[in-house]
Short mmCIF file of C-alpha atoms in Angstrom, two decimals:
data_model
loop_
_atom_site.label_atom_id
_atom_site.label_comp_id
_atom_site.label_asym_id
_atom_site.label_seq_id
_atom_site.Cartn_x
_atom_site.Cartn_y
_atom_site.Cartn_z
CA MET E 1 -14.13 -45.38 3.05
CA SER E 2 -13.86 -48.40 5.37
CA SER E 3 -13.34 -47.80 9.05
CA LYS E 4 -11.88 -49.73 11.67
CA PRO E 5 -13.45 -49.72 15.14
CA ILE E 6 -11.91 -48.14 18.05
CA SER E 7 -12.04 -49.73 21.49
CA PRO E 8 -13.83 -47.79 24.25
CA LEU E 9 -10.55 -47.66 26.29
CA ARG E 10 -8.90 -45.86 23.39
CA ARG E 11 -11.93 -43.63 22.96
CA THR E 12 -11.52 -42.49 26.71
CA CYS E 13 -7.87 -41.97 26.44
CA LEU E 14 -7.49 -40.10 23.22
CA ARG E 15 -9.35 -36.59 22.53
CA PHE E 16 -9.99 -36.34 18.98
CA PHE E 17 -10.63 -38.71 16.06
CA CYS E 18 -10.58 -38.29 12.33
CA PRO E 19 -14.09 -37.16 11.24
CA VAL E 20 -13.77 -39.07 7.94
CA CYS E 21 -12.46 -42.59 8.67
CA TYR E 22 -12.67 -42.60 12.70
CA THR E 23 -9.47 -44.68 12.54
CA PHE E 24 -6.82 -42.05 13.34
CA ALA E 25 -6.82 -40.57 16.89
CA SER E 26 -4.68 -37.97 18.41
CA ILE E 27 -4.72 -35.74 21.53
CA HIS E 28 -3.94 -32.75 19.38
CA PHE E 29 -6.54 -31.40 17.27
CA THR E 30 -3.98 -29.77 14.87
CA LYS E 31 -2.74 -33.35 13.91
CA ILE E 32 -6.18 -34.42 12.98
CA MET E 33 -6.46 -31.46 10.65
CA LYS E 34 -3.20 -32.21 8.90
CA TYR E 35 -4.42 -35.98 8.61
CA VAL E 36 -7.58 -34.88 6.98
CA HIS E 37 -5.90 -32.65 4.79
CA HIS E 38 -2.91 -35.25 3.54
CA VAL E 39 -5.01 -38.34 3.43
CA HIS E 40 -8.61 -37.39 2.50
CA SER E 41 -8.91 -33.88 1.18
CA PHE E 42 -7.50 -34.93 -2.29
CA HIS E 43 -10.23 -37.69 -2.96
CA CYS E 44 -12.91 -36.66 -5.52
CA ASN E 45 -15.92 -37.88 -3.22
CA PHE E 46 -14.44 -35.99 -0.22
CA SER E 47 -16.93 -35.07 2.49
CA VAL E 48 -16.65 -34.26 6.01
CA VAL E 49 -18.81 -33.55 8.98
CA CYS E 50 -17.51 -30.92 11.38
CA GLY E 51 -19.00 -32.93 14.45
CA ILE E 52 -17.14 -30.85 17.21
CA SER E 53 -19.56 -30.22 20.10
CA GLY E 54 -22.53 -31.71 17.87
CA CYS E 55 -21.84 -29.20 14.99
CA PRO E 56 -23.83 -30.58 12.07
CA ARG E 57 -21.86 -28.75 9.18
CA THR E 58 -20.93 -30.75 6.17
CA TYR E 59 -18.23 -29.71 3.76
CA THR E 60 -16.64 -30.97 0.42
CA ASN E 61 -13.90 -28.54 0.33
CA PHE E 62 -11.05 -28.68 2.87
CA LEU E 63 -10.21 -25.04 2.85
CA SER E 64 -13.88 -24.18 3.71
CA TYR E 65 -13.74 -26.89 6.42
CA LYS E 66 -10.53 -25.29 7.85
CA LYS E 67 -12.30 -21.91 7.69
CA HIS E 68 -15.17 -23.24 9.68
CA ILE E 69 -13.02 -24.68 12.32
CA TYR E 70 -10.79 -21.68 12.72
CA ARG E 71 -13.87 -19.42 13.35
CA SER E 72 -16.37 -21.44 15.13
CA HIS E 73 -14.01 -23.87 16.97
CA ARG E 74 -10.81 -21.87 17.53
CA ASN E 75 -10.07 -23.36 21.06
CA GLU E 76 -9.85 -26.94 19.46
CA TYR E 77 -7.63 -25.57 16.51
CA TYR E 78 -5.20 -23.81 18.75
CA LEU E 79 -4.90 -25.04 22.20
CA GLY E 80 -6.55 -28.64 21.96
CA LEU E 81 -8.82 -28.44 24.89
CA GLU E 82 -10.28 -31.53 26.15
CA ARG E 83 -13.49 -31.76 23.92
CA GLN E 84 -14.35 -35.00 22.08
CA ILE E 85 -16.12 -35.14 18.88
CA ALA E 86 -19.78 -35.84 19.34
CA ILE E 87 -20.10 -38.30 16.57
CA MET E 88 -18.43 -41.53 17.25
CA GLN E 89 -18.15 -44.77 15.16
CA SER E 90 -20.88 -46.33 17.10
CA ASP E 91 -23.60 -43.88 16.20
CA VAL E 92 -21.95 -42.34 13.10
CA SER E 93 -24.60 -43.88 10.73
CA ASP E 94 -27.69 -42.87 12.80
CA GLU E 95 -26.25 -39.13 13.12
CA LEU E 96 -25.36 -38.86 9.49
CA ALA E 97 -28.81 -39.98 8.46
CA MET E 98 -30.62 -37.25 10.56
CA LEU E 99 -28.22 -34.36 9.33
CA GLN E 100 -28.80 -32.48 6.24
CA PRO E 101 -25.76 -31.63 4.32
CA LEU E 102 -25.11 -27.86 4.03
CA GLU E 103 -23.26 -26.22 1.24
CA ASP E 104 -19.66 -25.06 1.42
CA SER E 105 -19.59 -21.56 3.10
CA ASP E 106 -17.08 -18.72 2.79
CA GLU E 107 -18.84 -16.41 4.92
CA GLU E 108 -16.70 -13.71 6.72
CA GLY E 109 -18.43 -14.02 9.90
CA ASP E 110 -19.82 -11.34 12.05
CA LEU E 111 -18.12 -8.09 11.16
CA ASP E 112 -18.29 -6.65 14.57
CA THR E 113 -16.65 -9.70 15.99
CA ILE E 114 -13.80 -9.62 13.55
CA THR E 115 -13.34 -5.80 14.07
CA ALA E 116 -13.09 -6.15 17.62
CA THR E 117 -10.66 -9.20 17.39
CA ALA E 118 -8.55 -7.44 15.04
CA GLU E 119 -8.32 -4.19 16.89
CA GLN E 120 -7.34 -6.05 20.16
CA GLN E 121 -4.86 -8.38 18.67
CA HIS E 122 -2.99 -6.31 16.11
CA MET E 123 -0.89 -4.60 18.74
CA THR E 124 0.23 -7.77 20.48
CA LEU E 125 1.43 -9.50 17.42
CA THR E 126 4.92 -11.17 17.71
CA PRO E 127 7.82 -10.11 15.32
CA VAL E 128 7.15 -13.52 13.43
CA ASN E 129 3.72 -12.15 12.72
CA HIS E 130 5.09 -8.70 11.59
CA HIS E 131 7.43 -10.38 9.06
CA ALA E 132 4.39 -12.36 7.93
CA ALA E 133 2.56 -9.39 7.29
CA LEU E 134 5.40 -7.72 5.43
CA MET E 135 5.49 -11.03 3.13
CA LEU E 136 1.85 -10.75 2.50
CA LEU E 137 2.08 -6.98 1.63
CA GLN E 138 5.10 -7.79 -0.76
CA LEU E 139 3.19 -10.67 -2.33
CA LYS E 140 0.19 -8.54 -2.90
CA GLN E 141 1.80 -5.16 -4.02
CA LYS E 142 5.25 -6.45 -5.75
CA TYR E 143 4.04 -9.52 -7.17
CA LYS E 144 0.32 -8.62 -7.89
CA LEU E 145 -1.20 -11.74 -6.12
CA SER E 146 -4.84 -11.74 -5.80
CA GLN E 147 -6.78 -12.11 -2.54
CA THR E 148 -7.85 -15.59 -3.31
CA ALA E 149 -4.02 -16.68 -4.15
CA LEU E 150 -2.99 -14.86 -0.80
CA ASN E 151 -5.53 -16.69 1.17
CA ALA E 152 -4.26 -19.95 -0.46
CA VAL E 153 -0.56 -19.09 0.25
CA THR E 154 -1.36 -18.51 4.08
CA GLN E 155 -3.29 -21.60 4.30
CA ASP E 156 -0.59 -23.93 2.93
CA PHE E 157 2.20 -22.35 4.41
CA THR E 158 0.49 -22.70 7.76
CA SER E 159 -0.31 -26.36 7.11
CA LEU E 160 3.30 -26.98 6.13
CA LEU E 161 4.87 -25.08 9.24
CA GLN E 162 2.47 -26.97 11.48
CA TYR E 163 3.52 -30.35 9.82
CA LYS E 164 7.26 -29.49 10.52
CA LEU E 165 6.54 -28.14 14.12
CA SER E 166 4.91 -31.60 14.93
CA GLU E 167 8.24 -33.45 13.82
CA VAL E 168 10.33 -30.88 15.97
CA GLU E 169 7.97 -31.66 18.97
CA GLU E 170 8.32 -35.43 18.41
CA SER E 171 12.03 -35.26 18.16
CA ILE E 172 12.12 -33.20 21.39
CA LEU E 173 9.90 -35.37 23.41
CA LYS E 174 12.17 -38.20 22.66
CA ILE E 175 15.20 -36.90 24.20
CA ALA E 176 13.51 -34.56 26.83
CA ASP E 177 12.77 -35.38 30.54
CA VAL E 178 9.47 -36.77 31.17
CA SER E 179 8.47 -33.88 33.54
CA LYS E 180 8.93 -31.35 30.86
CA THR E 181 6.74 -33.13 28.34
CA SER E 182 3.64 -30.96 29.35
CA ALA E 183 5.68 -27.70 28.93
CA VAL E 184 7.06 -28.89 25.49
CA ARG E 185 3.58 -29.59 24.22
CA ALA E 186 2.26 -26.22 25.68
CA ALA E 187 5.03 -24.35 24.09
CA SER E 188 4.48 -26.13 20.57
CA GLN E 189 0.72 -25.17 20.56
CA SER E 190 1.34 -21.56 21.04
CA PRO E 191 -0.97 -19.73 18.36
CA SER E 192 1.87 -17.36 17.40
CA LEU E 193 4.24 -20.28 16.67
CA ILE E 194 1.75 -22.78 14.88
CA ASP E 195 0.22 -20.06 12.80
CA PRO E 196 2.63 -17.18 11.76
CA PHE E 197 -0.42 -15.55 10.19
CA TYR E 198 -2.29 -15.28 13.43
CA SER E 199 -4.61 -12.40 13.22
CA LEU E 200 -3.95 -11.90 9.64
CA HIS E 201 -6.53 -14.33 8.10
CA GLY E 202 -8.75 -12.91 5.57
CA LYS E 203 -8.62 -9.41 3.66
CA TYR E 204 -10.38 -7.43 6.32
CA GLN E 205 -7.77 -8.38 9.11
CA GLN E 206 -4.86 -7.76 6.71
CA GLU E 207 -6.08 -4.46 5.67
CA VAL E 208 -6.56 -3.44 9.44
CA TYR E 209 -3.09 -4.34 10.34
CA PHE E 210 -1.44 -2.70 6.96
CA SER E 211 -3.54 0.52 7.89
CA ARG E 212 -2.42 0.89 11.48
CA VAL E 213 1.21 -0.62 11.30
CA PHE E 214 2.35 0.45 7.79
CA GLY E 215 0.38 3.42 7.43
CA ILE E 216 -1.46 2.42 4.21
CA GLN E 217 -4.29 4.57 3.21
CA LYS E 218 -7.50 4.04 1.26
CA PRO E 219 -8.09 6.57 -1.41
CA MET E 220 -11.15 8.85 -0.67
CA GLU E 221 -13.68 9.40 -3.37
CA ARG E 222 -14.61 12.86 -4.52
CA HIS E 223 -17.41 13.72 -6.85
CA LEU E 224 -17.12 16.75 -9.35
CA GLY E 225 -20.01 18.37 -10.87
CA SER E 226 -23.63 16.82 -10.61
CA LEU E 227 -24.05 13.27 -9.64
CA SER E 228 -26.99 12.79 -11.75
CA ARG E 229 -25.36 14.15 -14.86
CA ASP E 230 -21.68 12.85 -15.39
CA GLY E 231 -20.62 11.56 -11.79
CA THR E 232 -17.06 12.52 -12.43
CA LEU E 233 -14.69 11.04 -9.83
CA VAL E 234 -11.41 12.01 -8.29
CA TYR E 235 -9.43 9.90 -5.67
CA ASP E 236 -7.56 11.73 -3.11
CA ILE E 237 -4.96 10.54 -0.53
CA SER E 238 -4.90 12.71 2.64
CA LEU E 239 -1.55 14.71 2.61
CA LEU E 240 -1.74 15.28 6.47
CA LYS E 241 -2.00 11.43 7.29
CA SER E 242 0.79 10.77 4.99
CA LEU E 243 3.04 13.27 6.53
CA GLU E 244 2.10 12.05 10.21
CA PHE E 245 3.24 8.65 9.29
CA LEU E 246 6.33 9.69 7.51
CA LEU E 247 7.46 12.09 10.32
CA SER E 248 6.80 9.57 12.99
CA LYS E 249 9.77 7.49 11.48
CA GLU E 250 13.13 8.58 13.26
CA VAL E 251 15.20 8.30 9.94
CA ILE E 252 12.92 10.45 8.08
CA ARG E 253 12.56 13.02 11.02
CA ASP E 254 16.37 13.17 11.27
CA GLU E 255 16.90 13.87 7.55
CA VAL E 256 14.34 16.72 7.86
CA LEU E 257 16.00 18.31 10.79
CA ARG E 258 19.19 18.33 9.20
CA ASN E 259 20.83 21.10 7.13
CA HIS E 260 21.29 19.80 3.68
CA GLN E 261 23.01 22.96 2.13
CA ARG E 262 26.49 22.48 1.01
CA SER E 263 29.48 24.59 2.11
CA ASP E 264 31.58 24.43 -0.92
CA CYS E 265 29.25 26.63 -3.20
CA LEU E 266 28.25 23.69 -5.55
CA LEU E 267 24.67 22.67 -6.25
CA GLY E 268 23.83 19.57 -4.75
CA ASN E 269 20.04 19.84 -4.30
CA TYR E 270 17.28 22.30 -4.21
CA CYS E 271 18.48 23.64 -0.94
CA ASP E 272 21.67 25.06 -2.71
CA GLY E 273 19.70 27.03 -5.19
CA THR E 274 19.14 30.93 -5.21
CA VAL E 275 15.26 30.48 -5.11
CA ASN E 276 15.41 28.53 -1.76
CA LYS E 277 17.76 31.02 -0.18
CA SER E 278 15.82 33.93 -1.16
CA HIS E 279 12.66 32.23 -0.26
CA PRO E 280 10.80 34.30 2.63
CA ARG E 281 10.26 31.01 4.85
CA PHE E 282 13.24 28.94 4.02
CA SER E 283 15.63 31.64 4.42
CA GLN E 284 14.17 33.01 7.83
CA TYR E 285 12.95 29.62 9.45
CA SER E 286 14.70 26.48 10.10
CA PRO E 287 13.68 23.65 9.95
CA VAL E 288 11.00 24.25 7.40
CA LEU E 289 9.50 20.95 5.94
CA GLN E 290 9.78 21.50 2.18
CA LEU E 291 7.10 19.73 -0.06
CA ILE E 292 7.75 19.14 -3.78
CA LEU E 293 4.54 18.65 -5.82
CA TYR E 294 4.63 16.57 -9.07
CA TYR E 295 2.14 16.30 -11.82
CA ASP E 296 2.20 14.25 -14.94
CA ASP E 297 -0.12 12.29 -17.21
CA VAL E 298 0.13 8.51 -17.92
CA GLU E 299 -1.58 6.32 -20.52
CA VAL E 300 -2.58 2.94 -19.04
CA CYS E 301 -2.62 1.19 -22.29
CA ASN E 302 -1.66 2.01 -25.96
CA PRO E 303 -4.79 3.33 -27.75
CA LEU E 304 -4.60 4.50 -31.40
CA GLY E 305 -6.66 7.24 -33.17
CA SER E 306 -9.41 9.10 -31.72
CA ARG E 307 -9.47 6.98 -28.39
CA ALA E 308 -5.86 8.21 -27.41
CA LYS E 309 -7.07 10.28 -24.61
CA GLN E 310 -9.81 8.21 -23.28
CA HIS E 311 -7.67 5.99 -20.98
CA LYS E 312 -5.07 8.78 -19.93
CA LEU E 313 -4.77 9.54 -16.17
CA ALA E 314 -3.63 12.76 -14.40
CA LEU E 315 -1.43 11.98 -11.34
CA PHE E 316 -0.38 14.30 -8.81
CA TYR E 317 2.36 13.21 -6.36
CA PHE E 318 4.40 14.87 -3.60
CA MET E 319 8.11 14.37 -2.17
CA ILE E 320 9.85 15.63 0.96
CA GLY E 321 12.46 18.17 -0.26
CA ASN E 322 14.39 17.95 3.20
CA LEU E 323 15.87 14.61 2.20
CA SER E 324 19.31 13.74 0.82
CA PRO E 325 19.27 13.57 -3.11
CA LYS E 326 20.03 9.89 -2.76
CA TYR E 327 16.76 9.26 -0.84
CA GLN E 328 14.70 11.81 -2.92
CA SER E 329 15.51 9.87 -6.11
CA SER E 330 13.97 6.64 -4.60
CA LEU E 331 10.75 5.31 -5.74
CA LEU E 332 9.70 4.53 -2.04
CA ASN E 333 9.80 8.48 -1.26
CA ILE E 334 7.31 9.25 -3.99
CA HIS E 335 3.68 9.35 -2.74
CA LEU E 336 0.47 9.57 -4.43
CA LEU E 337 -1.85 12.50 -3.71
CA CYS E 338 -4.57 12.62 -6.33
CA ILE E 339 -5.45 10.57 -9.38
CA LYS E 340 -8.33 11.32 -11.72
CA ARG E 341 -8.73 11.09 -15.60
CA SER E 342 -6.83 13.83 -17.72
CA GLU E 343 -10.22 14.77 -19.12
CA THR E 344 -11.56 15.54 -15.71
CA LEU E 345 -8.47 17.89 -15.23
CA GLN E 346 -9.10 19.55 -18.43
CA GLN E 347 -12.87 20.10 -17.77
CA TYR E 348 -12.80 21.42 -14.32
CA GLY E 349 -9.37 23.03 -14.31
CA ALA E 350 -6.10 23.01 -12.32
CA LYS E 351 -7.87 24.95 -9.58
CA THR E 352 -10.62 22.65 -8.74
CA VAL E 353 -9.31 19.16 -8.96
CA PRO E 354 -6.25 19.57 -6.65
CA GLU E 355 -8.14 21.83 -4.38
CA PRO E 356 -8.05 19.54 -1.22
CA VAL E 357 -4.23 19.08 -1.63
CA MET E 358 -3.82 22.83 -1.54
CA LYS E 359 -6.02 23.27 1.40
CA ASP E 360 -3.88 20.67 3.24
CA ILE E 361 -0.85 22.76 2.41
CA ASN E 362 -2.58 26.23 3.49
CA TYR E 363 -3.36 24.20 6.85
CA LEU E 364 0.02 23.01 7.33
CA GLU E 365 1.58 26.64 6.69
CA GLU E 366 -0.91 28.11 9.15
CA VAL E 367 -1.53 25.39 11.81
CA GLY E 368 0.90 22.57 11.19
CA ILE E 369 0.68 19.21 12.39
CA SER E 370 1.63 17.23 15.69
CA VAL E 371 3.60 14.15 15.57
CA LEU E 372 5.64 12.29 18.24
CA VAL E 373 8.17 15.30 18.33
CA ASP E 374 7.75 19.19 17.91
CA GLY E 375 6.00 20.08 14.76
CA GLU E 376 7.66 21.86 11.99
CA GLU E 377 6.52 24.68 9.73
CA VAL E 378 5.63 23.34 6.18
CA CYS E 379 5.61 25.12 3.04
CA LEU E 380 5.41 24.04 -0.79
CA SER E 381 8.91 24.65 -2.17
CA ALA E 382 8.61 23.60 -5.84
CA VAL E 383 6.17 22.21 -8.42
CA PRO E 384 8.41 20.18 -10.96
CA GLY E 385 6.90 18.29 -14.10
CA ASP E 386 7.25 17.69 -17.58
CA ASN E 387 6.92 20.87 -19.83
CA LEU E 388 3.22 20.08 -20.83
CA ALA E 389 2.29 19.68 -17.17
CA SER E 390 4.11 22.70 -16.13
CA GLN E 391 2.66 24.88 -19.07
CA TYR E 392 -0.68 23.89 -17.89
CA LEU E 393 -0.50 24.40 -14.22
CA GLY E 394 1.23 27.88 -14.86
CA GLY E 395 -1.66 29.02 -17.27
CA TYR E 396 0.61 29.01 -20.33
CA LYS E 397 -0.32 27.45 -23.59
CA SER E 398 0.83 23.85 -23.34
CA LEU E 399 0.38 22.71 -27.26
CA ALA E 400 3.36 22.15 -29.42
CA SER E 401 1.83 24.68 -31.82
CA ALA E 402 2.32 27.61 -29.26
CA HIS E 403 3.95 30.81 -30.48
CA ARG E 404 6.16 31.21 -27.73
CA LYS E 405 7.04 27.60 -26.28
CA CYS E 406 9.23 28.60 -23.26
CA ARG E 407 7.74 29.46 -19.88
CA SER E 408 11.18 31.17 -19.01
CA CYS E 409 11.61 33.56 -21.86
CA PHE E 410 9.71 35.34 -24.70
CA ALA E 411 11.75 33.44 -27.42
CA VAL E 412 9.86 32.16 -30.43
CA LYS E 413 10.75 28.96 -32.40
CA GLU E 414 13.29 30.99 -34.53
CA ASP E 415 14.65 33.14 -31.73
CA MET E 416 15.10 31.06 -28.42
CA GLN E 417 16.64 32.33 -25.19
CA THR E 418 16.69 36.17 -25.57
CA LYS E 419 13.76 37.50 -23.91
CA PRO E 420 13.41 36.15 -20.38
CA ARG E 421 10.19 36.24 -18.47
CA ASN E 422 9.75 37.64 -14.86
CA CYS E 423 7.12 37.86 -12.30
CA ALA E 424 5.82 41.43 -13.32
CA SER E 425 5.47 40.52 -17.08
CA TYR E 426 3.50 37.27 -16.01
CA ALA E 427 1.10 39.14 -13.82
CA GLN E 428 0.55 41.61 -16.46
CA HIS E 429 -0.33 39.07 -18.89
CA ILE E 430 -2.40 37.19 -16.63
CA ALA E 431 -4.64 40.32 -15.65
CA SER E 432 -4.95 41.06 -19.50
CA LEU E 433 -6.98 38.13 -19.79
CA SER E 434 -10.03 39.83 -18.55
CA HIS E 435 -12.47 36.88 -20.14
CA ASP E 436 -10.81 34.34 -18.03
CA THR E 437 -11.12 35.10 -14.43
CA ALA E 438 -10.04 31.67 -13.24
CA LEU E 439 -6.34 32.41 -14.54
CA GLN E 440 -6.52 35.99 -12.66
CA GLN E 441 -6.99 34.06 -9.31
CA HIS E 442 -4.50 31.23 -10.12
CA ILE E 443 -2.04 29.30 -8.06
CA SER E 444 0.08 32.32 -7.45
CA SER E 445 -2.30 34.29 -5.55
CA THR E 446 -4.47 31.51 -4.06
CA TYR E 447 -1.96 28.97 -3.00
CA GLY E 448 1.18 30.82 -2.69
CA ILE E 449 3.23 29.44 -5.55
CA ASN E 450 5.22 31.71 -7.96
CA GLU E 451 4.80 30.46 -11.56
CA ASP E 452 8.07 31.96 -12.70
CA LYS E 453 10.21 30.28 -9.92
CA GLY E 454 8.07 27.74 -8.58
CA LEU E 455 7.63 25.64 -11.82
CA THR E 456 10.96 24.31 -11.92
CA PRO E 457 12.26 22.40 -14.73
CA ASP E 458 12.63 18.61 -14.90
CA ILE E 459 15.96 17.23 -15.71
CA MET E 460 14.61 13.98 -17.08
CA HIS E 461 12.51 15.62 -19.59
CA ASP E 462 14.67 18.63 -20.42
CA VAL E 463 18.23 17.04 -20.28
CA LEU E 464 18.10 13.34 -20.22
CA GLU E 465 15.39 13.03 -22.72
CA GLY E 466 16.07 16.37 -24.34
CA CYS E 467 19.36 18.16 -25.29
CA LEU E 468 21.81 15.56 -23.67
CA GLN E 469 21.61 13.05 -26.70
CA TYR E 470 22.67 15.81 -29.09
CA GLU E 471 25.22 17.08 -26.92
CA MET E 472 26.80 13.58 -26.70
CA LYS E 473 26.64 13.19 -30.25
CA GLU E 474 28.74 16.25 -31.14
CA MET E 475 31.14 15.46 -28.27
CA PHE E 476 31.72 11.79 -29.57
CA GLN E 477 32.21 13.24 -33.07
CA ILE E 478 35.11 15.55 -31.69
CA PHE E 479 36.56 12.85 -29.70
CA ILE E 480 36.51 10.39 -32.73
CA SER E 481 37.78 12.71 -35.32
CA LYS E 482 40.29 14.99 -33.33
CA LYS E 483 41.24 12.50 -30.80
CA PRO E 484 41.90 15.30 -28.18
CA LEU E 485 42.66 12.66 -25.31
#
């Protein structure tokens, strides 16, 4: 590109020059970056030498060049300190002949430096930065943007904002008092103002902020069996850390401390049932944090034939039972605990796979956790699930070919709802299985869950997807034929 010489007088008055054409100059380095981005970066033969303080790095990609400036020359990028580019028009040809071009680099820099910077700055971010972090998290989780696309969004959004701020700054300077010019320029160059994603650039800094401020946890890998043979993996999420974060929120803590039992003898939630009122902990202690454990299988694709079970996953969730029903039904209040393949659960059993979850529950029952307020006692209240999951966790035969399909009574297919099961008969049947010691020491004796009362029915599977459609069919038929209304 052709370049127009700049007089020595202008070189001494102005601080920064365009490192590509050396014709545009400004006292603000951010304007130089905008000029390079909008004027030169889209050329097919784009190439730029950093040149700040004699830096010899050469780039053919503007984003890589901008990353280098941000990491290595942050003072110039933010504050516009009085540094002058070492390569001027008079000696640019000699300098470029001596420099060896370097390839574009996307290295993440020194990990310790980034860690220290993120840990020191994440607590001092402004509300604008906090909203920017929320926007990034929503783009990543809700709209499934990749990390590469997320980085491009942050960079383009920052460039657009800086361009608009420069226009606002020029408009203010035209009408502002001359004595306030320096104050206006200093305010416009504030890092939190010109960059809403300050201390949120890159995957690592974002994950640090998401983890410490939003309480997002990384799953922990757990190996079952021999690593040299099968290497079966289970991914756990700490129940204790999840509860600590949830109970630190005032709105959830107030819901837990409230009494949700109705006074009109109607059934509104689990707290109004006879099982809750007769529970040894829930009936004697108040408040007690109730945990609802949920298990279900999910197919991640739609396989056919013999591959139908290869991609099926087993998921354990938990919910806080002390919340109002309108909050319990929200997807935001259903939290993942454990994920593994269904084949792994069938192979190692319902006692081995969710063992860390049950240990956390036992720890909560005996010790509890400390949050910002007084700790509450915690107990597992119910384990809902679809019929297959509940039958499996309770030790019943869960296949459709079972002779006695119901876990609440002894009825067969031809004679349902006539012989209810109870705790005594359940213990007797488990004890009779002398060949299966795992069932004799199942959840009832090990983790304090009563299979006859703890494995509660799931209204979605039993009513909404079960008998409700047949009841509605008969009801509509009566309304249409007899017209009682």
